[in-house]
Amino acid sequence: MFQFMKQPPSVLLPLVRTAFQGELLAWLYLHPEDEYPLVVLAQQFRVSPASVTREVDRLSAAGLIKVRRVGNLRLVSADEETIIARPLTELLALTYGPIVVLPELLSGVPGVEEAYIYGSWAARYEGEPGRVPRDVDVLVVGEPGEDDLYLVARRAEQQLGREVNLRRMSRGTWESTDEDPFLESLRSRPLVGLEIEGTGVA
């Protein structure tokens, strides 16, 4: 699911220990109806099974997630019964939510070839200190329809509780070597790649 995975201290939500912990919690709390085997989470986040096991043990001991055994499998899910489930879900949606929600919404949209979060959210994700971003800026490479992107942006805003700005750019423009102030600025700042599945050129 995620193209990049690091384990620095969390900047988006300093209440959590690391970016991985924030992303794992966001994934579980924004999919509260699902359970995930540890091996699937390791593949999802591109980390070692040992890293997932350690984090799951910490979060389970804190009462934030549930772990259920089925044979040799440990199945992990959000603990919706904890008293902080609702505010925690809102916090996670506002911070790590974009990297969970946007790939799902963009996957399957005809014409989407690549997508990147840029701007202040990407900077916080990459570890640059600063205030929690008020909006999320997303670059979509390809030729998706404007109506499709409009719907994606509105749905994302509903789930994330903040403004989402989607900017479309053709493959030719994205790969161009011509001088372009926007592209030069974009490439000089942090970009967080989103792994988009099931898309293609319209």
JSON list of C-alpha atoms in Angstrom, two decimals:
[
{"chain": "A", "resi": 1, "resn": "MET", "atom": "CA", "xyz": [0.00, 0.00, 0.00]},
{"chain": "A", "resi": 2, "resn": "PHE", "atom": "CA", "xyz": [2.61, 2.52, 1.04]},
{"chain": "A", "resi": 3, "resn": "GLN", "atom": "CA", "xyz": [5.45, 3.41, -1.25]},
{"chain": "A", "resi": 4, "resn": "PHE", "atom": "CA", "xyz": [7.72, 4.81, 1.44]},
{"chain": "A", "resi": 5, "resn": "MET", "atom": "CA", "xyz": [8.18, 3.69, 5.01]},
{"chain": "A", "resi": 6, "resn": "LYS", "atom": "CA", "xyz": [10.39, 5.23, 7.65]},
{"chain": "A", "resi": 7, "resn": "GLN", "atom": "CA", "xyz": [10.60, 5.07, 11.42]},
{"chain": "A", "resi": 8, "resn": "PRO", "atom": "CA", "xyz": [11.61, 8.56, 12.58]},
{"chain": "A", "resi": 9, "resn": "PRO", "atom": "CA", "xyz": [9.92, 10.26, 15.53]},
{"chain": "A", "resi": 10, "resn": "SER", "atom": "CA", "xyz": [6.43, 11.35, 14.55]},
{"chain": "A", "resi": 11, "resn": "VAL", "atom": "CA", "xyz": [6.09, 14.97, 13.44]},
{"chain": "A", "resi": 12, "resn": "LEU", "atom": "CA", "xyz": [2.53, 14.84, 12.13]},
{"chain": "A", "resi": 13, "resn": "LEU", "atom": "CA", "xyz": [1.26, 13.66, 15.53]},
{"chain": "A", "resi": 14, "resn": "PRO", "atom": "CA", "xyz": [3.90, 13.92, 18.27]},
{"chain": "A", "resi": 15, "resn": "LEU", "atom": "CA", "xyz": [1.62, 11.96, 20.61]},
{"chain": "A", "resi": 16, "resn": "VAL", "atom": "CA", "xyz": [2.70, 8.75, 18.85]},
{"chain": "A", "resi": 17, "resn": "ARG", "atom": "CA", "xyz": [6.22, 7.32, 18.99]},
{"chain": "A", "resi": 18, "resn": "THR", "atom": "CA", "xyz": [7.06, 6.91, 15.31]},
{"chain": "A", "resi": 19, "resn": "ALA", "atom": "CA", "xyz": [5.63, 7.45, 11.84]},
{"chain": "A", "resi": 20, "resn": "PHE", "atom": "CA", "xyz": [5.08, 3.70, 11.55]},
{"chain": "A", "resi": 21, "resn": "GLN", "atom": "CA", "xyz": [3.03, 3.63, 14.74]},
{"chain": "A", "resi": 22, "resn": "GLY", "atom": "CA", "xyz": [0.91, 6.53, 13.48]},
{"chain": "A", "resi": 23, "resn": "GLU", "atom": "CA", "xyz": [0.34, 4.90, 10.11]},
{"chain": "A", "resi": 24, "resn": "LEU", "atom": "CA", "xyz": [-0.49, 1.54, 11.64]},
{"chain": "A", "resi": 25, "resn": "LEU", "atom": "CA", "xyz": [-3.01, 3.09, 14.03]},
{"chain": "A", "resi": 26, "resn": "ALA", "atom": "CA", "xyz": [-4.52, 5.17, 11.23]},
{"chain": "A", "resi": 27, "resn": "TRP", "atom": "CA", "xyz": [-4.90, 2.12, 9.01]},
{"chain": "A", "resi": 28, "resn": "LEU", "atom": "CA", "xyz": [-6.60, 0.10, 11.75]},
{"chain": "A", "resi": 29, "resn": "TYR", "atom": "CA", "xyz": [-8.87, 2.86, 13.06]},
{"chain": "A", "resi": 30, "resn": "LEU", "atom": "CA", "xyz": [-9.93, 3.97, 9.59]},
{"chain": "A", "resi": 31, "resn": "HIS", "atom": "CA", "xyz": [-10.80, 0.34, 8.76]},
{"chain": "A", "resi": 32, "resn": "PRO", "atom": "CA", "xyz": [-12.46, -0.61, 12.06]},
{"chain": "A", "resi": 33, "resn": "GLU", "atom": "CA", "xyz": [-14.49, -3.45, 10.56]},
{"chain": "A", "resi": 34, "resn": "ASP", "atom": "CA", "xyz": [-11.41, -5.39, 9.37]},
{"chain": "A", "resi": 35, "resn": "GLU", "atom": "CA", "xyz": [-8.85, -7.69, 10.99]},
{"chain": "A", "resi": 36, "resn": "TYR", "atom": "CA", "xyz": [-5.32, -8.13, 9.65]},
{"chain": "A", "resi": 37, "resn": "PRO", "atom": "CA", "xyz": [-2.74, -10.91, 10.13]},
{"chain": "A", "resi": 38, "resn": "LEU", "atom": "CA", "xyz": [0.68, -9.67, 11.23]},
{"chain": "A", "resi": 39, "resn": "VAL", "atom": "CA", "xyz": [2.30, -10.89, 8.01]},
{"chain": "A", "resi": 40, "resn": "VAL", "atom": "CA", "xyz": [-0.16, -8.87, 5.94]},
{"chain": "A", "resi": 41, "resn": "LEU", "atom": "CA", "xyz": [0.61, -5.73, 7.94]},
{"chain": "A", "resi": 42, "resn": "ALA", "atom": "CA", "xyz": [4.34, -6.31, 7.48]},
{"chain": "A", "resi": 43, "resn": "GLN", "atom": "CA", "xyz": [3.84, -6.55, 3.69]},
{"chain": "A", "resi": 44, "resn": "GLN", "atom": "CA", "xyz": [1.49, -3.58, 3.71]},
{"chain": "A", "resi": 45, "resn": "PHE", "atom": "CA", "xyz": [3.91, -1.25, 5.45]},
{"chain": "A", "resi": 46, "resn": "ARG", "atom": "CA", "xyz": [7.08, -2.83, 4.03]},
{"chain": "A", "resi": 47, "resn": "VAL", "atom": "CA", "xyz": [8.63, -3.45, 7.41]},
{"chain": "A", "resi": 48, "resn": "SER", "atom": "CA", "xyz": [9.92, -6.62, 9.05]},
{"chain": "A", "resi": 49, "resn": "PRO", "atom": "CA", "xyz": [7.51, -9.00, 10.80]},
{"chain": "A", "resi": 50, "resn": "ALA", "atom": "CA", "xyz": [9.51, -8.38, 14.00]},
{"chain": "A", "resi": 51, "resn": "SER", "atom": "CA", "xyz": [8.80, -4.63, 13.76]},
{"chain": "A", "resi": 52, "resn": "VAL", "atom": "CA", "xyz": [5.09, -5.28, 13.38]},
{"chain": "A", "resi": 53, "resn": "THR", "atom": "CA", "xyz": [5.08, -7.74, 16.27]},
{"chain": "A", "resi": 54, "resn": "ARG", "atom": "CA", "xyz": [6.80, -5.27, 18.61]},
{"chain": "A", "resi": 55, "resn": "GLU", "atom": "CA", "xyz": [4.41, -2.45, 17.70]},
{"chain": "A", "resi": 56, "resn": "VAL", "atom": "CA", "xyz": [1.35, -4.66, 17.96]},
{"chain": "A", "resi": 57, "resn": "ASP", "atom": "CA", "xyz": [2.46, -5.84, 21.41]},
{"chain": "A", "resi": 58, "resn": "ARG", "atom": "CA", "xyz": [2.92, -2.23, 22.58]},
{"chain": "A", "resi": 59, "resn": "LEU", "atom": "CA", "xyz": [-0.44, -1.05, 21.25]},
{"chain": "A", "resi": 60, "resn": "SER", "atom": "CA", "xyz": [-2.25, -4.10, 22.56]},
{"chain": "A", "resi": 61, "resn": "ALA", "atom": "CA", "xyz": [-0.75, -3.61, 26.03]},
{"chain": "A", "resi": 62, "resn": "ALA", "atom": "CA", "xyz": [-1.94, 0.02, 25.92]},
{"chain": "A", "resi": 63, "resn": "GLY", "atom": "CA", "xyz": [-5.48, -1.10, 25.09]},
{"chain": "A", "resi": 64, "resn": "LEU", "atom": "CA", "xyz": [-5.59, 0.63, 21.71]},
{"chain": "A", "resi": 65, "resn": "ILE", "atom": "CA", "xyz": [-5.89, -2.44, 19.49]},
{"chain": "A", "resi": 66, "resn": "LYS", "atom": "CA", "xyz": [-7.32, -5.95, 19.78]},
{"chain": "A", "resi": 67, "resn": "VAL", "atom": "CA", "xyz": [-5.43, -9.14, 18.96]},
{"chain": "A", "resi": 68, "resn": "ARG", "atom": "CA", "xyz": [-7.31, -12.37, 18.31]},
{"chain": "A", "resi": 69, "resn": "ARG", "atom": "CA", "xyz": [-5.73, -15.76, 17.74]},
{"chain": "A", "resi": 70, "resn": "VAL", "atom": "CA", "xyz": [-7.03, -18.12, 15.05]},
{"chain": "A", "resi": 71, "resn": "GLY", "atom": "CA", "xyz": [-4.80, -21.17, 14.97]},
{"chain": "A", "resi": 72, "resn": "ASN", "atom": "CA", "xyz": [-1.26, -19.87, 14.43]},
{"chain": "A", "resi": 73, "resn": "LEU", "atom": "CA", "xyz": [-2.50, -16.49, 13.19]},
{"chain": "A", "resi": 74, "resn": "ARG", "atom": "CA", "xyz": [-2.70, -13.32, 15.26]},
{"chain": "A", "resi": 75, "resn": "LEU", "atom": "CA", "xyz": [-5.40, -11.08, 13.84]},
{"chain": "A", "resi": 76, "resn": "VAL", "atom": "CA", "xyz": [-5.18, -7.38, 14.64]},
{"chain": "A", "resi": 77, "resn": "SER", "atom": "CA", "xyz": [-7.93, -4.75, 14.64]},
{"chain": "A", "resi": 78, "resn": "ALA", "atom": "CA", "xyz": [-8.78, -1.40, 16.19]},
{"chain": "A", "resi": 79, "resn": "ASP", "atom": "CA", "xyz": [-10.35, -1.51, 19.64]},
{"chain": "A", "resi": 80, "resn": "GLU", "atom": "CA", "xyz": [-13.55, 0.44, 19.08]},
{"chain": "A", "resi": 81, "resn": "GLU", "atom": "CA", "xyz": [-14.60, -0.11, 22.69]},
{"chain": "A", "resi": 82, "resn": "THR", "atom": "CA", "xyz": [-11.82, 1.98, 24.20]},
{"chain": "A", "resi": 83, "resn": "ILE", "atom": "CA", "xyz": [-13.08, 5.26, 25.63]},
{"chain": "A", "resi": 84, "resn": "ILE", "atom": "CA", "xyz": [-10.77, 7.25, 23.33]},
{"chain": "A", "resi": 85, "resn": "ALA", "atom": "CA", "xyz": [-11.72, 5.44, 20.10]},
{"chain": "A", "resi": 86, "resn": "ARG", "atom": "CA", "xyz": [-13.75, 8.30, 18.63]},
{"chain": "A", "resi": 87, "resn": "PRO", "atom": "CA", "xyz": [-11.34, 11.18, 19.34]},
{"chain": "A", "resi": 88, "resn": "LEU", "atom": "CA", "xyz": [-8.38, 8.99, 18.41]},
{"chain": "A", "resi": 89, "resn": "THR", "atom": "CA", "xyz": [-9.98, 8.14, 15.05]},
{"chain": "A", "resi": 90, "resn": "GLU", "atom": "CA", "xyz": [-10.53, 11.85, 14.39]},
{"chain": "A", "resi": 91, "resn": "LEU", "atom": "CA", "xyz": [-6.92, 12.68, 15.30]},
{"chain": "A", "resi": 92, "resn": "LEU", "atom": "CA", "xyz": [-5.56, 9.92, 13.09]},
{"chain": "A", "resi": 93, "resn": "ALA", "atom": "CA", "xyz": [-7.76, 10.98, 10.17]},
{"chain": "A", "resi": 94, "resn": "LEU", "atom": "CA", "xyz": [-6.49, 14.55, 10.50]},
{"chain": "A", "resi": 95, "resn": "THR", "atom": "CA", "xyz": [-2.82, 13.53, 10.67]},
{"chain": "A", "resi": 96, "resn": "TYR", "atom": "CA", "xyz": [-1.92, 10.19, 9.07]},
{"chain": "A", "resi": 97, "resn": "GLY", "atom": "CA", "xyz": [-5.27, 9.79, 7.33]},
{"chain": "A", "resi": 98, "resn": "PRO", "atom": "CA", "xyz": [-4.20, 11.08, 3.89]},
{"chain": "A", "resi": 99, "resn": "ILE", "atom": "CA", "xyz": [-1.75, 8.23, 3.30]},
{"chain": "A", "resi": 100, "resn": "VAL", "atom": "CA", "xyz": [-4.50, 5.74, 4.14]},
{"chain": "A", "resi": 101, "resn": "VAL", "atom": "CA", "xyz": [-7.51, 7.34, 2.44]},
{"chain": "A", "resi": 102, "resn": "LEU", "atom": "CA", "xyz": [-6.13, 8.83, -0.79]},
{"chain": "A", "resi": 103, "resn": "PRO", "atom": "CA", "xyz": [-4.64, 5.66, -2.36]},
{"chain": "A", "resi": 104, "resn": "GLU", "atom": "CA", "xyz": [-7.95, 3.86, -1.88]},
{"chain": "A", "resi": 105, "resn": "LEU", "atom": "CA", "xyz": [-9.96, 6.68, -3.43]},
{"chain": "A", "resi": 106, "resn": "LEU", "atom": "CA", "xyz": [-7.59, 7.16, -6.38]},
{"chain": "A", "resi": 107, "resn": "SER", "atom": "CA", "xyz": [-7.18, 3.46, -7.11]},
{"chain": "A", "resi": 108, "resn": "GLY", "atom": "CA", "xyz": [-9.46, 2.48, -9.95]},
{"chain": "A", "resi": 109, "resn": "VAL", "atom": "CA", "xyz": [-9.94, 6.03, -11.28]},
{"chain": "A", "resi": 110, "resn": "PRO", "atom": "CA", "xyz": [-9.30, 5.79, -15.04]},
{"chain": "A", "resi": 111, "resn": "GLY", "atom": "CA", "xyz": [-6.30, 7.75, -16.22]},
{"chain": "A", "resi": 112, "resn": "VAL", "atom": "CA", "xyz": [-4.46, 8.01, -12.90]},
{"chain": "A", "resi": 113, "resn": "GLU", "atom": "CA", "xyz": [-0.86, 6.85, -13.42]},
{"chain": "A", "resi": 114, "resn": "GLU", "atom": "CA", "xyz": [0.90, 8.24, -10.35]},
{"chain": "A", "resi": 115, "resn": "ALA", "atom": "CA", "xyz": [0.00, 10.40, -7.37]},
{"chain": "A", "resi": 116, "resn": "TYR", "atom": "CA", "xyz": [2.03, 12.34, -4.82]},
{"chain": "A", "resi": 117, "resn": "ILE", "atom": "CA", "xyz": [1.26, 14.38, -1.74]},
{"chain": "A", "resi": 118, "resn": "TYR", "atom": "CA", "xyz": [3.30, 17.57, -1.65]},
{"chain": "A", "resi": 119, "resn": "GLY", "atom": "CA", "xyz": [3.34, 20.80, 0.33]},
{"chain": "A", "resi": 120, "resn": "SER", "atom": "CA", "xyz": [3.20, 21.14, 4.11]},
{"chain": "A", "resi": 121, "resn": "TRP", "atom": "CA", "xyz": [1.70, 17.67, 4.77]},
{"chain": "A", "resi": 122, "resn": "ALA", "atom": "CA", "xyz": [4.53, 15.99, 2.85]},
{"chain": "A", "resi": 123, "resn": "ALA", "atom": "CA", "xyz": [7.07, 18.13, 4.68]},
{"chain": "A", "resi": 124, "resn": "ARG", "atom": "CA", "xyz": [5.67, 17.09, 8.09]},
{"chain": "A", "resi": 125, "resn": "TYR", "atom": "CA", "xyz": [5.59, 13.44, 6.99]},
{"chain": "A", "resi": 126, "resn": "GLU", "atom": "CA", "xyz": [9.25, 13.61, 5.96]},
{"chain": "A", "resi": 127, "resn": "GLY", "atom": "CA", "xyz": [10.18, 14.94, 9.38]},
{"chain": "A", "resi": 128, "resn": "GLU", "atom": "CA", "xyz": [10.31, 18.71, 8.90]},
{"chain": "A", "resi": 129, "resn": "PRO", "atom": "CA", "xyz": [9.02, 20.44, 12.04]},
{"chain": "A", "resi": 130, "resn": "GLY", "atom": "CA", "xyz": [6.03, 22.74, 11.86]},
{"chain": "A", "resi": 131, "resn": "ARG", "atom": "CA", "xyz": [2.34, 23.10, 12.57]},
{"chain": "A", "resi": 132, "resn": "VAL", "atom": "CA", "xyz": [-0.19, 20.47, 11.58]},
{"chain": "A", "resi": 133, "resn": "PRO", "atom": "CA", "xyz": [-1.20, 21.30, 7.97]},
{"chain": "A", "resi": 134, "resn": "ARG", "atom": "CA", "xyz": [-4.65, 22.75, 7.39]},
{"chain": "A", "resi": 135, "resn": "ASP", "atom": "CA", "xyz": [-5.02, 21.13, 3.95]},
{"chain": "A", "resi": 136, "resn": "VAL", "atom": "CA", "xyz": [-3.55, 18.38, 1.79]},
{"chain": "A", "resi": 137, "resn": "ASP", "atom": "CA", "xyz": [-2.09, 19.03, -1.67]},
{"chain": "A", "resi": 138, "resn": "VAL", "atom": "CA", "xyz": [-2.06, 16.12, -4.11]},
{"chain": "A", "resi": 139, "resn": "LEU", "atom": "CA", "xyz": [-0.49, 15.92, -7.57]},
{"chain": "A", "resi": 140, "resn": "VAL", "atom": "CA", "xyz": [-2.09, 13.40, -9.92]},
{"chain": "A", "resi": 141, "resn": "VAL", "atom": "CA", "xyz": [-0.05, 12.40, -12.98]},
{"chain": "A", "resi": 142, "resn": "GLY", "atom": "CA", "xyz": [-2.02, 11.17, -15.98]},
{"chain": "A", "resi": 143, "resn": "GLU", "atom": "CA", "xyz": [-5.24, 12.04, -17.75]},
{"chain": "A", "resi": 144, "resn": "PRO", "atom": "CA", "xyz": [-8.09, 11.38, -15.30]},
{"chain": "A", "resi": 145, "resn": "GLY", "atom": "CA", "xyz": [-11.38, 13.20, -15.78]},
{"chain": "A", "resi": 146, "resn": "GLU", "atom": "CA", "xyz": [-11.91, 16.41, -13.86]},
{"chain": "A", "resi": 147, "resn": "ASP", "atom": "CA", "xyz": [-15.26, 15.17, -12.56]},
{"chain": "A", "resi": 148, "resn": "ASP", "atom": "CA", "xyz": [-13.63, 12.01, -11.19]},
{"chain": "A", "resi": 149, "resn": "LEU", "atom": "CA", "xyz": [-10.97, 14.02, -9.38]},
{"chain": "A", "resi": 150, "resn": "TYR", "atom": "CA", "xyz": [-13.57, 16.42, -8.02]},
{"chain": "A", "resi": 151, "resn": "LEU", "atom": "CA", "xyz": [-15.48, 13.49, -6.50]},
{"chain": "A", "resi": 152, "resn": "VAL", "atom": "CA", "xyz": [-12.28, 12.02, -5.05]},
{"chain": "A", "resi": 153, "resn": "ALA", "atom": "CA", "xyz": [-11.38, 15.35, -3.44]},
{"chain": "A", "resi": 154, "resn": "ARG", "atom": "CA", "xyz": [-14.82, 15.79, -1.88]},
{"chain": "A", "resi": 155, "resn": "ARG", "atom": "CA", "xyz": [-14.91, 12.23, -0.55]},
{"chain": "A", "resi": 156, "resn": "ALA", "atom": "CA", "xyz": [-11.43, 12.63, 0.87]},
{"chain": "A", "resi": 157, "resn": "GLU", "atom": "CA", "xyz": [-12.45, 15.86, 2.60]},
{"chain": "A", "resi": 158, "resn": "GLN", "atom": "CA", "xyz": [-15.40, 14.11, 4.21]},
{"chain": "A", "resi": 159, "resn": "GLN", "atom": "CA", "xyz": [-13.18, 11.34, 5.56]},
{"chain": "A", "resi": 160, "resn": "LEU", "atom": "CA", "xyz": [-10.21, 13.49, 6.54]},
{"chain": "A", "resi": 161, "resn": "GLY", "atom": "CA", "xyz": [-11.99, 16.53, 7.92]},
{"chain": "A", "resi": 162, "resn": "ARG", "atom": "CA", "xyz": [-9.86, 19.01, 6.00]},
{"chain": "A", "resi": 163, "resn": "GLU", "atom": "CA", "xyz": [-9.50, 20.59, 2.57]},
{"chain": "A", "resi": 164, "resn": "VAL", "atom": "CA", "xyz": [-7.98, 18.39, -0.14]},
{"chain": "A", "resi": 165, "resn": "ASN", "atom": "CA", "xyz": [-6.56, 20.00, -3.29]},
{"chain": "A", "resi": 166, "resn": "LEU", "atom": "CA", "xyz": [-6.00, 17.73, -6.31]},
{"chain": "A", "resi": 167, "resn": "ARG", "atom": "CA", "xyz": [-3.91, 19.04, -9.19]},
{"chain": "A", "resi": 168, "resn": "ARG", "atom": "CA", "xyz": [-3.78, 17.12, -12.47]},
{"chain": "A", "resi": 169, "resn": "MET", "atom": "CA", "xyz": [-0.65, 17.01, -14.63]},
{"chain": "A", "resi": 170, "resn": "SER", "atom": "CA", "xyz": [-0.01, 15.15, -17.86]},
{"chain": "A", "resi": 171, "resn": "ARG", "atom": "CA", "xyz": [2.79, 12.61, -18.12]},
{"chain": "A", "resi": 172, "resn": "GLY", "atom": "CA", "xyz": [4.55, 14.82, -20.67]},
{"chain": "A", "resi": 173, "resn": "THR", "atom": "CA", "xyz": [4.52, 17.83, -18.37]},
{"chain": "A", "resi": 174, "resn": "TRP", "atom": "CA", "xyz": [5.63, 15.78, -15.37]},
{"chain": "A", "resi": 175, "resn": "GLU", "atom": "CA", "xyz": [8.64, 14.40, -17.25]},
{"chain": "A", "resi": 176, "resn": "SER", "atom": "CA", "xyz": [9.46, 17.66, -19.01]},
{"chain": "A", "resi": 177, "resn": "THR", "atom": "CA", "xyz": [12.91, 19.17, -18.59]},
{"chain": "A", "resi": 178, "resn": "ASP", "atom": "CA", "xyz": [11.67, 22.66, -19.49]},
{"chain": "A", "resi": 179, "resn": "GLU", "atom": "CA", "xyz": [12.04, 25.34, -16.86]},
{"chain": "A", "resi": 180, "resn": "ASP", "atom": "CA", "xyz": [8.80, 25.56, -14.91]},
{"chain": "A", "resi": 181, "resn": "PRO", "atom": "CA", "xyz": [8.71, 27.36, -11.54]},
{"chain": "A", "resi": 182, "resn": "PHE", "atom": "CA", "xyz": [5.99, 25.06, -10.15]},
{"chain": "A", "resi": 183, "resn": "LEU", "atom": "CA", "xyz": [7.77, 21.87, -11.19]},
{"chain": "A", "resi": 184, "resn": "GLU", "atom": "CA", "xyz": [11.12, 23.12, -9.91]},
{"chain": "A", "resi": 185, "resn": "SER", "atom": "CA", "xyz": [9.56, 23.98, -6.56]},
{"chain": "A", "resi": 186, "resn": "LEU", "atom": "CA", "xyz": [7.76, 20.64, -6.45]},
{"chain": "A", "resi": 187, "resn": "ARG", "atom": "CA", "xyz": [10.89, 18.61, -7.13]},
{"chain": "A", "resi": 188, "resn": "SER", "atom": "CA", "xyz": [12.96, 20.51, -4.60]},
{"chain": "A", "resi": 189, "resn": "ARG", "atom": "CA", "xyz": [10.58, 19.79, -1.73]},
{"chain": "A", "resi": 190, "resn": "PRO", "atom": "CA", "xyz": [9.38, 16.55, -0.09]},
{"chain": "A", "resi": 191, "resn": "LEU", "atom": "CA", "xyz": [7.07, 14.35, -2.16]},
{"chain": "A", "resi": 192, "resn": "VAL", "atom": "CA", "xyz": [5.22, 11.39, -0.66]},
{"chain": "A", "resi": 193, "resn": "GLY", "atom": "CA", "xyz": [4.39, 8.81, -3.30]},
{"chain": "A", "resi": 194, "resn": "LEU", "atom": "CA", "xyz": [1.04, 7.04, -3.13]},
{"chain": "A", "resi": 195, "resn": "GLU", "atom": "CA", "xyz": [0.87, 3.50, -4.44]},
{"chain": "A", "resi": 196, "resn": "ILE", "atom": "CA", "xyz": [-2.12, 3.50, -6.78]},
{"chain": "A", "resi": 197, "resn": "GLU", "atom": "CA", "xyz": [-3.57, 0.14, -7.77]},
{"chain": "A", "resi": 198, "resn": "GLY", "atom": "CA", "xyz": [-5.81, -0.88, -10.64]},
{"chain": "A", "resi": 199, "resn": "THR", "atom": "CA", "xyz": [-5.45, 2.29, -12.70]},
{"chain": "A", "resi": 200, "resn": "GLY", "atom": "CA", "xyz": [-4.46, 2.94, -16.24]},
{"chain": "A", "resi": 201, "resn": "VAL", "atom": "CA", "xyz": [-4.61, 5.44, -19.03]},
{"chain": "A", "resi": 202, "resn": "ALA", "atom": "CA", "xyz": [-8.19, 6.31, -19.88]}
]
